[in-house]
């Protein structure tokens, strides 16, 4: 062992005593991690933003505008979590303090003025010992399209009225969601009678426009005659509710609320059909009391796109005096309510059909064109806004009940340009009314996976506390699971990109405990995120208790193809975030269409009702599409068993029913979702279900925890018992048992001399370079990996962290429609594809299989089963698009070929297994870790086949160190896809924090390890080139609110130390290492117990297709760890310290600082 010992004597000279020292500069680098890590990163961002003291835009997500009568200055609202009821009033304005749903924790809701002292105030609060966290009300990232070029290509722009566009095209674009439903087996499930009947799916997002023709009638309703809300839709707006209660009745337009203040009254005393004060026409709209209530509608599109003002709302007691039962919205802003639709219980949606899409002229075509949202509550003076009694209790706020007729609660896509929630809802339950499907005559473009499920809309969430929406979704209006007003499935298309310890973090464990303990009947589908292609990019909250969903492909309209034989689907799109998470589990569990399909857009933000849809994608699509498939599973199970399956069983059914697409499990999980297979299993029609659905090998100190890491040491073995259930009740099944791992069988490389002066202007559908790679692919290849890179100095020429040259990487199917053997005729011989040279004699012959488009100097893509015969192609082509810049450079290309082979580490007790009809049988799989296995994570599959379908059980192996001194990486001979010895770039200067290639290494430090108060863990990382940069993070044992626990283990893991965080936003990290070169050294706290080292590859030099990484770990200590001396003024003393390091350290120096006044916040 190489060690460093150093004896240091420091002179202590005290020159001044008793006089005040200057205030310490408040640099973030000097603040204790234990304080800083308590504060939400979004709050830190705001506090460091010099513009924060300037006027705040109204759409700033974490702020509330100064509002006359409510707030005099711009403030930010925060949530402080404490371990006991603590009075924080000296630090912030307090609105409420209450106990949370987690025992032993309290929540204080308050506000801070936004000024130059904001950071000081935040840290003052965080420094309180009882404070656990200081959070904003917008903790999750607002969704964005993964490919902005695609969004620009397909987004429609328009206004609510006075629209001008051509009549319907005889050959419109065809981004058909019905096709996605077919490829995922949903259409077959419908044919078998499984359509989602009786289920509810909660869509947690920006709001749902139920006025859209595809979504009318899909709203869930209260079905309890004893409830005062019986018959009304179930919807929730946490933002509006919080501020209504906190400010005792604040609503729109006083604040940005979706509750319309209709407390103003008017009348028609002269009976002329016109309201006396506001002058609106109400002829025929009779108020039984003679008192009309009026207000304004909160949809920002009316103000921003149409009229430069908000439209009016009218509330009328049409049947009984004083019982306000009808709402009208002046959608066309003509000061006339008589041409508007009444919104009443049972028919609550406000809409108007004012455009004939066939002629493009004003008129009617049966499709709603303008939306006024959906009314789900009209104040009656007796009953509170639905759920506000439960909400007020948990927030510690007084319950405010609006007076009779004084408030109308709307649900819709009411924030300007926010269409995400409507898109998500359409993936679940769109009815296929708008547009004309090119695949299924008589249906529209957008067809949700579960046409008969009902949607619970939870909107306005990006300005709210996320835990509120979880509890509402699974508890319903009465806050009690199992009473019928809650969701069975919850769709979440959002996440936290900047959480390092994803899976260990509070949000991940919170959602896990909700779905496994608070309401184990509810299943959550969670998007993994759009920050791939790096491994380890899955975004929080992800846990073993949810269904994590990655994105697969469905390409029919990206290129202008015109033959169904050119259709492609079923690959994992590179942007889809990959596993593992920090716990070491696979993630995603499954993959579902995410690139791309048609989705519905809000009427007021797009075109008319016939064309209010667009092509969209991302794991934001994958999660609700999977939620729709789960609704089919719940329906199928309920039809047979008269009870819903619950979250764990539903996830097992879904994963066992997924199709193996030959990707590694860190990309595909169990595979490509197949609703037909899953519903057959659920209903007992047939199929095999394997439990557990995934396996993390090993345990922790002899105990297996479901939501804590399992580890194993080199040379050890572990026995996994798996149970196979036969859901064919009429006959036995002989199951074939095997295992597999992807092994590299070959490599092919080439270069392209790219010349920007010869290229056409960049177009989304046109490649600039094409290579026929068919002949390079060996027979039997299961998975093709293609990589392209350019030098970083070409990508960012002047080092300003703005990209200059970017090349997209694509794989194409070529279908020789005219049989001439030509896909591109290089007429001028320049090697560059000009549009005029592409064969279009019988239509466009190229359609992409997949593409990688990170804003980076390296991209990679994968293709399953890359055999033209298997993929119905004449040839397979590789393409490049020069998507940014116009320079010239050498683009390096590499193909790697992987084949499914036997996993030599694993031995099954049975190669075949007879499973009786409706019964089960078990087998053991023994995994033996070689004694020379390197520290790190390994992946593979256990496969169970019934002769027709194959079920994948993802298996993850975390080989851990068991001492404080060890090495990892450095093996130059490995070729694994997830390689513990290499990194592959993966960064993206157009996305978020999680981008880049991550690696994870566990070490379990024994209880008898020689660790003292002055001990630190040293991590020494080296790689090959600059400016490649790897940030190092160390996690260690940390108490939390969920532990110790039989599910969550003895503790969680949280930050013990990290490299300097140089994140600049948009996926950009500034190069910064402790050495200034291709080497990083950090020190971290250390204790006994489980620790984890995380590597985050944030920049890539572009000198090769990968870089070898090597790590060394050891401890260092200083003795004494700290000193306390009291000395008279003007005296001199000394103190001797001993420094001991378990690794060789060159250039070691010693510095001393002080004396300084302690920082107080």
Short mmCIF file of N, CA and C in Angstrom, two decimals, residues 145-157 173-175 557-559 613-617 762-766:
data_model
loop_
_atom_site.label_atom_id
_atom_site.label_comp_id
_atom_site.label_asym_id
_atom_site.label_seq_id
_atom_site.Cartn_x
_atom_site.Cartn_y
_atom_site.Cartn_z
N UNK A 145 -40.16 19.58 -25.27
CA UNK A 145 -40.02 18.54 -26.31
C UNK A 145 -38.58 18.08 -26.38
N UNK A 146 -38.33 16.76 -26.52
CA UNK A 146 -36.96 16.27 -26.58
C UNK A 146 -36.22 16.74 -27.82
N UNK A 147 -36.92 16.90 -28.94
CA UNK A 147 -36.30 17.37 -30.17
C UNK A 147 -37.01 18.63 -30.62
N UNK A 148 -36.42 19.82 -30.36
CA UNK A 148 -37.11 21.06 -30.72
C UNK A 148 -37.34 21.20 -32.22
N UNK A 149 -36.48 20.60 -33.04
CA UNK A 149 -36.69 20.66 -34.48
C UNK A 149 -37.98 19.97 -34.87
N UNK A 150 -38.24 18.82 -34.23
CA UNK A 150 -39.47 18.09 -34.50
C UNK A 150 -40.68 18.89 -34.05
N UNK A 151 -40.57 19.53 -32.87
CA UNK A 151 -41.68 20.33 -32.37
C UNK A 151 -41.98 21.48 -33.32
N UNK A 152 -40.93 22.13 -33.81
CA UNK A 152 -41.14 23.24 -34.73
C UNK A 152 -41.77 22.75 -36.03
N UNK A 153 -41.39 21.53 -36.44
CA UNK A 153 -41.87 20.99 -37.70
C UNK A 153 -43.36 20.71 -37.65
N UNK A 154 -43.87 20.34 -36.50
CA UNK A 154 -45.23 19.84 -36.44
C UNK A 154 -46.20 20.70 -35.65
N UNK A 155 -45.70 21.69 -34.93
CA UNK A 155 -46.61 22.50 -34.10
C UNK A 155 -47.45 23.42 -34.98
N UNK A 156 -48.69 23.48 -34.65
CA UNK A 156 -49.57 24.40 -35.35
C UNK A 156 -49.65 25.71 -34.59
N UNK A 157 -49.77 26.80 -35.33
CA UNK A 157 -49.93 28.09 -34.69
C UNK A 157 -51.24 28.68 -35.16
N UNK A 173 -50.83 15.21 -43.00
CA UNK A 173 -49.83 14.44 -42.27
C UNK A 173 -50.49 13.32 -41.48
N UNK A 174 -49.74 12.27 -41.17
CA UNK A 174 -50.35 11.09 -40.57
C UNK A 174 -49.59 10.61 -39.32
N UNK A 175 -49.40 11.43 -38.33
CA UNK A 175 -48.77 10.94 -37.10
C UNK A 175 -49.79 10.22 -36.25
N UNK A 557 -44.22 9.15 -40.14
CA UNK A 557 -44.39 10.46 -40.77
C UNK A 557 -43.19 11.38 -40.62
N UNK A 558 -42.11 10.93 -40.00
CA UNK A 558 -40.96 11.84 -39.90
C UNK A 558 -40.41 12.13 -41.29
N UNK A 559 -40.34 11.08 -42.13
CA UNK A 559 -40.04 11.26 -43.54
C UNK A 559 -41.36 11.17 -44.32
N UNK A 613 -54.30 18.86 -33.23
CA UNK A 613 -53.42 17.76 -32.83
C UNK A 613 -52.06 18.02 -33.46
N UNK A 614 -51.05 17.38 -32.92
CA UNK A 614 -49.72 17.50 -33.51
C UNK A 614 -48.90 16.27 -33.18
N UNK A 615 -47.82 16.12 -33.90
CA UNK A 615 -46.86 15.07 -33.61
C UNK A 615 -46.07 15.47 -32.38
N UNK A 616 -45.94 14.55 -31.45
CA UNK A 616 -45.17 14.86 -30.24
C UNK A 616 -44.44 13.61 -29.79
N UNK A 617 -43.61 13.78 -28.78
CA UNK A 617 -42.84 12.64 -28.30
C UNK A 617 -42.17 12.93 -27.00
N UNK A 762 -29.89 22.65 -44.02
CA UNK A 762 -30.38 21.59 -43.14
C UNK A 762 -31.89 21.48 -43.20
N UNK A 763 -32.36 20.24 -43.40
CA UNK A 763 -33.78 19.92 -43.33
C UNK A 763 -33.95 18.69 -42.44
N UNK A 764 -34.99 18.69 -41.67
CA UNK A 764 -35.21 17.62 -40.70
C UNK A 764 -35.28 16.25 -41.37
N UNK A 765 -35.83 16.19 -42.57
CA UNK A 765 -36.08 14.89 -43.22
C UNK A 765 -34.99 14.48 -44.20
N UNK A 766 -33.97 15.30 -44.41
CA UNK A 766 -32.99 15.00 -45.47
C UNK A 766 -31.61 14.72 -44.87
#
